[in-house]
Coordinates of C-alpha atoms in Angstrom, one line a residue:
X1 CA 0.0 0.0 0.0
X2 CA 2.7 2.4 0.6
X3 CA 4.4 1.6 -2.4
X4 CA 1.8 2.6 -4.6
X5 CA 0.9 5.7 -2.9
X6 CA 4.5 7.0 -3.2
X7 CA 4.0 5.9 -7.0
X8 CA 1.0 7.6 -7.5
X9 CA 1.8 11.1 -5.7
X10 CA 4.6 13.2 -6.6
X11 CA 7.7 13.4 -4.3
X12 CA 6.8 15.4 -0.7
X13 CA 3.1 15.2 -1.4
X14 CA 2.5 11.4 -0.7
X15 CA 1.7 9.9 2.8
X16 CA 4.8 8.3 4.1
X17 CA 6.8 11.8 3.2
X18 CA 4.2 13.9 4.5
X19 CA 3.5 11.6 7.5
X20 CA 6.9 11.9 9.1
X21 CA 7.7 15.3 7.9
X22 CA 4.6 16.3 10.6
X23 CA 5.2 13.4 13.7
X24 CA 5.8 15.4 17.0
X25 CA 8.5 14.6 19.2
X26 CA 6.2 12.8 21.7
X27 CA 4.6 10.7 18.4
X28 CA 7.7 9.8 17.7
X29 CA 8.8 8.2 21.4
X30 CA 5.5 6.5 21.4
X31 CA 5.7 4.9 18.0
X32 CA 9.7 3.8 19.4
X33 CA 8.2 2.3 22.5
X34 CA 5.8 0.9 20.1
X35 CA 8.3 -0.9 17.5
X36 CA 10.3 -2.1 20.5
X37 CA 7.3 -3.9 22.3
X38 CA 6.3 -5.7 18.7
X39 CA 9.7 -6.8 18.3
X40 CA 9.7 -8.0 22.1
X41 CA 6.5 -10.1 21.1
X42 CA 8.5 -11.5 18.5
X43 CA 12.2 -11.5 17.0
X44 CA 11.9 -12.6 13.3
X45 CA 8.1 -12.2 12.7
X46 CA 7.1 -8.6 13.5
X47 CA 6.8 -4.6 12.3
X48 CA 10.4 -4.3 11.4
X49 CA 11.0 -7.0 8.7
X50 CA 8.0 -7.1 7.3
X51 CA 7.9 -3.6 6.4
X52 CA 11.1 -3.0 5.3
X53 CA 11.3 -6.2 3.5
X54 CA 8.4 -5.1 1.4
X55 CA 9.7 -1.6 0.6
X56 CA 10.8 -0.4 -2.5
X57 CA 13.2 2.2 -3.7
X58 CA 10.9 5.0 -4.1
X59 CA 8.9 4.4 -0.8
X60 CA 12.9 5.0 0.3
X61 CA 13.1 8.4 -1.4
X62 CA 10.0 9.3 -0.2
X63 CA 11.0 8.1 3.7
X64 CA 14.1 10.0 3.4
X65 CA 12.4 13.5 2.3
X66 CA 9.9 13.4 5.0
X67 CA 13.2 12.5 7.3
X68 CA 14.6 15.9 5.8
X69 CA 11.9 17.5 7.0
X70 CA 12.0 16.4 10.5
X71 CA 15.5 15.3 11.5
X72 CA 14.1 15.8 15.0
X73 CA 11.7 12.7 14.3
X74 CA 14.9 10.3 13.4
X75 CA 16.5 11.6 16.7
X76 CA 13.8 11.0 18.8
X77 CA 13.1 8.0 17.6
X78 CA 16.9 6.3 17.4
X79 CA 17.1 7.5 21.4
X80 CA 14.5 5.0 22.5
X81 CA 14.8 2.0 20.3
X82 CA 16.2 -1.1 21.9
X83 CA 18.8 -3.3 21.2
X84 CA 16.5 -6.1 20.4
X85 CA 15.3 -3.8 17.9
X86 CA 18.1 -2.9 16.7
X87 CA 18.9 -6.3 15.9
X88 CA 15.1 -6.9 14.3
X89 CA 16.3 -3.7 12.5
X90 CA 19.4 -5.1 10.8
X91 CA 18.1 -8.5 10.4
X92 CA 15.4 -6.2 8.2
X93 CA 17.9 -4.8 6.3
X94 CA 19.4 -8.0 5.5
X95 CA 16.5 -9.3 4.0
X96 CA 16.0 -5.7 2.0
X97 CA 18.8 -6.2 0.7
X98 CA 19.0 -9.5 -0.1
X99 CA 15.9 -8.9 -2.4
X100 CA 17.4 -6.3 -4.0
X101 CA 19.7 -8.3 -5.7
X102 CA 17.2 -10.1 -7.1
X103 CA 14.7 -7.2 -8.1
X104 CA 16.9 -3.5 -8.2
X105 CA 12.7 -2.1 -7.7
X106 CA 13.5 -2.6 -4.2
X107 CA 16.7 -0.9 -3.4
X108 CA 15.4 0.5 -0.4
X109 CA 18.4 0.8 1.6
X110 CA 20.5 2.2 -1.1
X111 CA 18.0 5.1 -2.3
X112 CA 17.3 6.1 1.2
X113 CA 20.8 6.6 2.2
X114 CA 21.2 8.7 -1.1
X115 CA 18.7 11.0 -0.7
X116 CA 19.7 12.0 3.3
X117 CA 20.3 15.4 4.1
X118 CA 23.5 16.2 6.4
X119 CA 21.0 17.2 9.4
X120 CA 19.2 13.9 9.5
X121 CA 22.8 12.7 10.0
X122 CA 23.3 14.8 12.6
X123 CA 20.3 14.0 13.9
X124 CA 20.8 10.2 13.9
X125 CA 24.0 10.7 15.8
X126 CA 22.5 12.7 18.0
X127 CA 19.9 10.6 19.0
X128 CA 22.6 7.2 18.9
X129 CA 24.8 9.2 21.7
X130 CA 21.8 9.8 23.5
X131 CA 20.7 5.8 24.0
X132 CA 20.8 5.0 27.1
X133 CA 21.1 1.8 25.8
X134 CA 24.0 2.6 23.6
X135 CA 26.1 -0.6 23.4
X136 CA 23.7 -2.9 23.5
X137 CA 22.1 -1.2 20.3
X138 CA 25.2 -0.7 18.5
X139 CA 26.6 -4.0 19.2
X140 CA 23.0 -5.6 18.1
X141 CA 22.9 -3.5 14.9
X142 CA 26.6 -4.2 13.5
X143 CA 26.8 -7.8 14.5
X144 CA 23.7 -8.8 13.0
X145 CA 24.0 -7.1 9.8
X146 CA 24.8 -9.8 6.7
X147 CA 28.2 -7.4 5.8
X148 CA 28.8 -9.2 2.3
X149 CA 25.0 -8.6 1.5
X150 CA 24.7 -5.3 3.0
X151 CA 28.3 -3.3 3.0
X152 CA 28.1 -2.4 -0.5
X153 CA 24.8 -1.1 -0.5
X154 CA 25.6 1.2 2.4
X155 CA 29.0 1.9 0.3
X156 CA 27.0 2.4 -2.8
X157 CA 24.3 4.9 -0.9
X158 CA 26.9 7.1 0.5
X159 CA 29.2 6.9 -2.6
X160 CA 26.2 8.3 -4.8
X161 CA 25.0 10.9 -2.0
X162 CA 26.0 13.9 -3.6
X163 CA 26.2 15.8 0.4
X164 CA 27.9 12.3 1.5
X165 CA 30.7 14.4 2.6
X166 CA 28.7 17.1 4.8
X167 CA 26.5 13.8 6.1
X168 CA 29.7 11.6 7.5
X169 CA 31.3 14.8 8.7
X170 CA 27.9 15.6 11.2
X171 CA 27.9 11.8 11.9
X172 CA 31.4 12.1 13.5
X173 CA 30.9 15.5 14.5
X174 CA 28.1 14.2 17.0
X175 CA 29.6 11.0 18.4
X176 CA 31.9 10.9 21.4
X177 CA 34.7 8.7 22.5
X178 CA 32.4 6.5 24.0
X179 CA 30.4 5.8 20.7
X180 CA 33.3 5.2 19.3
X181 CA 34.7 2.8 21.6
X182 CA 31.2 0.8 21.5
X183 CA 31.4 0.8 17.8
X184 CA 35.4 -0.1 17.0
X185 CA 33.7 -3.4 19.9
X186 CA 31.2 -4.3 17.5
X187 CA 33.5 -4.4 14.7
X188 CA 36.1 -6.0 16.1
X189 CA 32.8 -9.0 16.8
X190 CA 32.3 -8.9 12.8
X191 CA 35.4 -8.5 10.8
X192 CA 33.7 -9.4 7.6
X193 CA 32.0 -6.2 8.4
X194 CA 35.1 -4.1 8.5
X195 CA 36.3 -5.7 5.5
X196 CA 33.3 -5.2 3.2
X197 CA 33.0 -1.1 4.4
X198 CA 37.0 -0.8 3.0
X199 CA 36.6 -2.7 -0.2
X200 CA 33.2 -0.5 -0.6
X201 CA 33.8 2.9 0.2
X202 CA 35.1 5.6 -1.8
X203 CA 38.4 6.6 -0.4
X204 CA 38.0 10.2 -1.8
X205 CA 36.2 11.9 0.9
X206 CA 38.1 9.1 3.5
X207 CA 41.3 11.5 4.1
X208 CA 39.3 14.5 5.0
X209 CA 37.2 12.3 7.3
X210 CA 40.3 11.1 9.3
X211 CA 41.8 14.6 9.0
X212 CA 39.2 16.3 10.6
X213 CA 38.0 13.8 13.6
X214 CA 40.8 13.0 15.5
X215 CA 38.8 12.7 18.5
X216 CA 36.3 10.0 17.6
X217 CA 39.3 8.6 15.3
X218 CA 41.2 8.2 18.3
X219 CA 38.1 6.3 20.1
X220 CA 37.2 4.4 17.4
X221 CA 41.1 2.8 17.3
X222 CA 41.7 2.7 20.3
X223 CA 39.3 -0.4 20.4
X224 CA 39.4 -1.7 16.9
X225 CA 41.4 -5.1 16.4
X226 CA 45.1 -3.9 14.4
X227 CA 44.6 -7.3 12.9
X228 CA 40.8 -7.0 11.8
X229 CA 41.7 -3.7 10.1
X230 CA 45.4 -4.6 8.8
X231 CA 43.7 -7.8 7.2
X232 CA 40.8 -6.0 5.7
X233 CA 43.5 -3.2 4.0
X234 CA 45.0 -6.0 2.8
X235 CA 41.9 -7.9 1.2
X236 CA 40.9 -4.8 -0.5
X237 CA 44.2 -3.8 -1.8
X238 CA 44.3 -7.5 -3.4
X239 CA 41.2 -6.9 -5.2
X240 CA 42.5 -3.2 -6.7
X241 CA 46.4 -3.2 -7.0
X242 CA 47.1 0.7 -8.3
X243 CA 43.7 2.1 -7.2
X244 CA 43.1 0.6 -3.3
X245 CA 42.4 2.3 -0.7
X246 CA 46.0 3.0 0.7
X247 CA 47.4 4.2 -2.4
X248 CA 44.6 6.9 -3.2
X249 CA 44.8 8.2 1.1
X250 CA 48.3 8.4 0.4
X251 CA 47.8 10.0 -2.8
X252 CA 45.1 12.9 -1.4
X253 CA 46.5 16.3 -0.5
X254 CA 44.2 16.8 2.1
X255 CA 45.6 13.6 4.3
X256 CA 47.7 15.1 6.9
X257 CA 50.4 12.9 8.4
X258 CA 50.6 15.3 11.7
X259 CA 47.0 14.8 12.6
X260 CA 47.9 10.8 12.1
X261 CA 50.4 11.1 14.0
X262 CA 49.0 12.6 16.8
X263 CA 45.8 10.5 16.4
X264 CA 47.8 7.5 16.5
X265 CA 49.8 8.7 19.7
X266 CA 46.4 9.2 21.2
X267 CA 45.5 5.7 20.4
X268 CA 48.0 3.6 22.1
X269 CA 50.8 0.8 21.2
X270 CA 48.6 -2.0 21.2
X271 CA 46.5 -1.3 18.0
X272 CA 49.9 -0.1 16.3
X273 CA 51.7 -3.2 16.9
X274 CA 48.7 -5.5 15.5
X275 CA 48.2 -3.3 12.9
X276 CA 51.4 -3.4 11.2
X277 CA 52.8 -7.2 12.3
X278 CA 49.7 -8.1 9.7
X279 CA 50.4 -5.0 7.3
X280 CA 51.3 -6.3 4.2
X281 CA 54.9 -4.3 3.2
X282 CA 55.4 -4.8 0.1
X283 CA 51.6 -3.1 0.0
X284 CA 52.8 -0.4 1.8
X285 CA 55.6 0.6 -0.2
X286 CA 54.2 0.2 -3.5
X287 CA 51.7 2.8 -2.0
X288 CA 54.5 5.0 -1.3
X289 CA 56.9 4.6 -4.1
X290 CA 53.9 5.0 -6.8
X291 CA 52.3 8.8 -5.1
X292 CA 55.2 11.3 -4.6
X293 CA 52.5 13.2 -2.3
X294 CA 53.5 10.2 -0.1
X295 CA 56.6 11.5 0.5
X296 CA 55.6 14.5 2.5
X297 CA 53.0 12.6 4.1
X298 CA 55.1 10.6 5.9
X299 CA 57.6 12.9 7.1
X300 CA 55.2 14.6 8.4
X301 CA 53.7 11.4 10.0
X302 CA 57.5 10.4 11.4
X303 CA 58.3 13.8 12.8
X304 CA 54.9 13.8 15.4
X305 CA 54.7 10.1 15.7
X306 CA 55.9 9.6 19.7
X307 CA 59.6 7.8 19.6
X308 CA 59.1 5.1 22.2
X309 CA 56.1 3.6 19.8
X310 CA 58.1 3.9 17.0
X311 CA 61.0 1.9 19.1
X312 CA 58.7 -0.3 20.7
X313 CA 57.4 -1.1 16.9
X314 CA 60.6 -1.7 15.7
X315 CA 61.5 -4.4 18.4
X316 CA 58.3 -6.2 18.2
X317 CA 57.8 -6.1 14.7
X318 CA 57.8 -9.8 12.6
X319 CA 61.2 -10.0 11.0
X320 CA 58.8 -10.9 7.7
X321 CA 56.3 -7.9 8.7
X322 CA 55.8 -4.7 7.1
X323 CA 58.6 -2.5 8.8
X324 CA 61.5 -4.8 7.1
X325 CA 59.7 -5.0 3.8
X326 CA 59.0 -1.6 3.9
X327 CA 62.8 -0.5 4.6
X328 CA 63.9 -3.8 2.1
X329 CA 62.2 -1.3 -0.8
X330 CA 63.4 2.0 0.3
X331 CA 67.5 1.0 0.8
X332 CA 66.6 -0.9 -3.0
X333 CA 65.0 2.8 -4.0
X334 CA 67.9 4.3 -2.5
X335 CA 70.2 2.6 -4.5
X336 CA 68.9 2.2 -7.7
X337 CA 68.6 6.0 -7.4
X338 CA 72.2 7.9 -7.6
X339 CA 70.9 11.1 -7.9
X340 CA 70.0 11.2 -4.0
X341 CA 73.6 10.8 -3.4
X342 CA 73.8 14.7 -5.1
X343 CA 71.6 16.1 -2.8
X344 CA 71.7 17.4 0.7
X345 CA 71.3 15.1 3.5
X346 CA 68.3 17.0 4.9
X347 CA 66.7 16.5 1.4
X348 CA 67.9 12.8 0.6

């Protein structure tokens, strides 16, 4: 029924957009309490996955400009769900999306994440640091989601969201330390996850992003795996050699290897040392020797980085692990380069 009254009315003037666009505060918190009692009732057979299941693409446009509307509504209403919904939520989306591979009519997922404004962002974040129930929602909504199923149609949604840059930036803007740590948590309990999100994601607006939220950065890795995140950098540079993620952050002018540095300072010896024992170097130096942008980058990143992690790196490091492939390739550079014998040593 809601799909054919979105298909019948033009955009803004159908029920579902103008619905939401007009649900008070309080409606909202009722219809919350609501959901979360129906999903109580029953896990795989209630409001949740049968409605979004059923959804198409359009009735997702239309959701998202009544959300535009009324950010307020998205806020209020992510503050009271509870994690069992949250779950009932992503296990929803899994079976959204799993029909849209069979039938593109019902991308719902996708189109609604493309047509979000940057204040329903907010909004969402808002209302996500406002849970009192905050990890148990978080945890419930990451670790049931189906990530090879579902990743790339987050991925694709953002990617094709021409404010997806203003959106993640209010995202991050709103979450604190604490929402970060309970996210890197769930993460680290789906890997597949984390994996997915890399190979998906544009990396284009990705520098800015960790340029410009050092504080939730420093959360969020704080508590993420270095293995989980050094395995999935090296699935997805497997699958694009000379256009992965790590070549094209190296590559961007806006990546700033001081912020890194003092990020990574923030974050602790313990997610460095996972991180780069699993690293792939001859990855990392490919990354470097093919974007001279690199080169700056990294000075910059060496200068800031705190000495006792980089010594305390050194001496745990695998003797096959990324630091010795990574200085194997520069002495060979070096070498095979006698022009940097000619220059000063402050420039070599």
């Amino acid at each position: 029924g809601i799909n054919q009254n979105v298909a019948n009315h033009p955009l803004g003037s159908d029920l579902i957009s103008v619905l939401i666009a007009n649900i008070s505060a309080d409606a909202a918190a009722a219809l919350a309490r609501g959901i979360n009692r129906n999903v109580a009732a029953s896990a795989t057979d209630n409001l949740l996955v049968g409605l979004l299941a059923n959804t198409d693409g359009n009735a997702g446009i239309a959701i998202a400009t009544g959300l535009n509307n009324n950010p307020t509504f998205v806020r209020v209403l992510i503050r009271n769900i509870s994690p069992a919904t949250a779950v009932a939520a992503a296990e929803a989306v899994n079976v959204s999306c799993e029909r849209a591979q069979a039938d593109p009519d019902y991308q719902f997922l996708r189109k609604l994440l493309a047509n979000l404004n940057a204040s329903v962002a907010q909004a969402s974040a808002q209302g996500l640091d406002e849970n009192r129930q905050l990890p148990g929602v978080v945890s419930g909504l990451i670790n049931a989601l189906n990530a090879s199923v579902v990743a790339p149609v987050i991925a694709a949604g953002v990617n094709s969201n021409a404010a997806a840059q203003t959106m993640l930036q209010s995202v991050l803007g709103q979450l604190d330390p604490t929402a970060a740590q309970t996210i890197a948590l769930a993460l680290n309990a789906n890997p597949q996850m984390t994996s997915w999100m890399l190979q998906a994601l544009d990396p284009a607006g990705v520098a800015d992003l960790l340029s410009d939220n050092t504080d939730f950065l420093a959360g969020l890795l704080s508590n993420l795996d270095g293995e989980v995140v050094a395995r999935a950098i090296n699935a997805e540079y497997a699958l694009h050699p000379g256009s992965s993620l790590i070549e094209r952050l190296l590559a961007s002018p806006h990546m700033s290897g001081a912020n890194l540095a003092n990020t990574l300072d923030a974050v602790g010896l313990d997610f460095l040392t996972d991180l780069i024992a699993n690293l792939d170097g001859e990855m990392v130096a490919d990354a470097i020797n093919g974007n001279p942008g690199a080169v700056n980058f990294l000075a910059d990143l060496v200068a800031y980085l705190n000495p006792y992690f980089v010594e305390a790196l050194v001496n745990n490091s695998d003797t096959n692990g990324a630091l010795k492939n990574l200085y194997m390739n520069v002495t060979i550079y070096r070498a095979s380069n006698p022009l940097l014998t000619l220059m000063p040593p402050d420039l070599q």
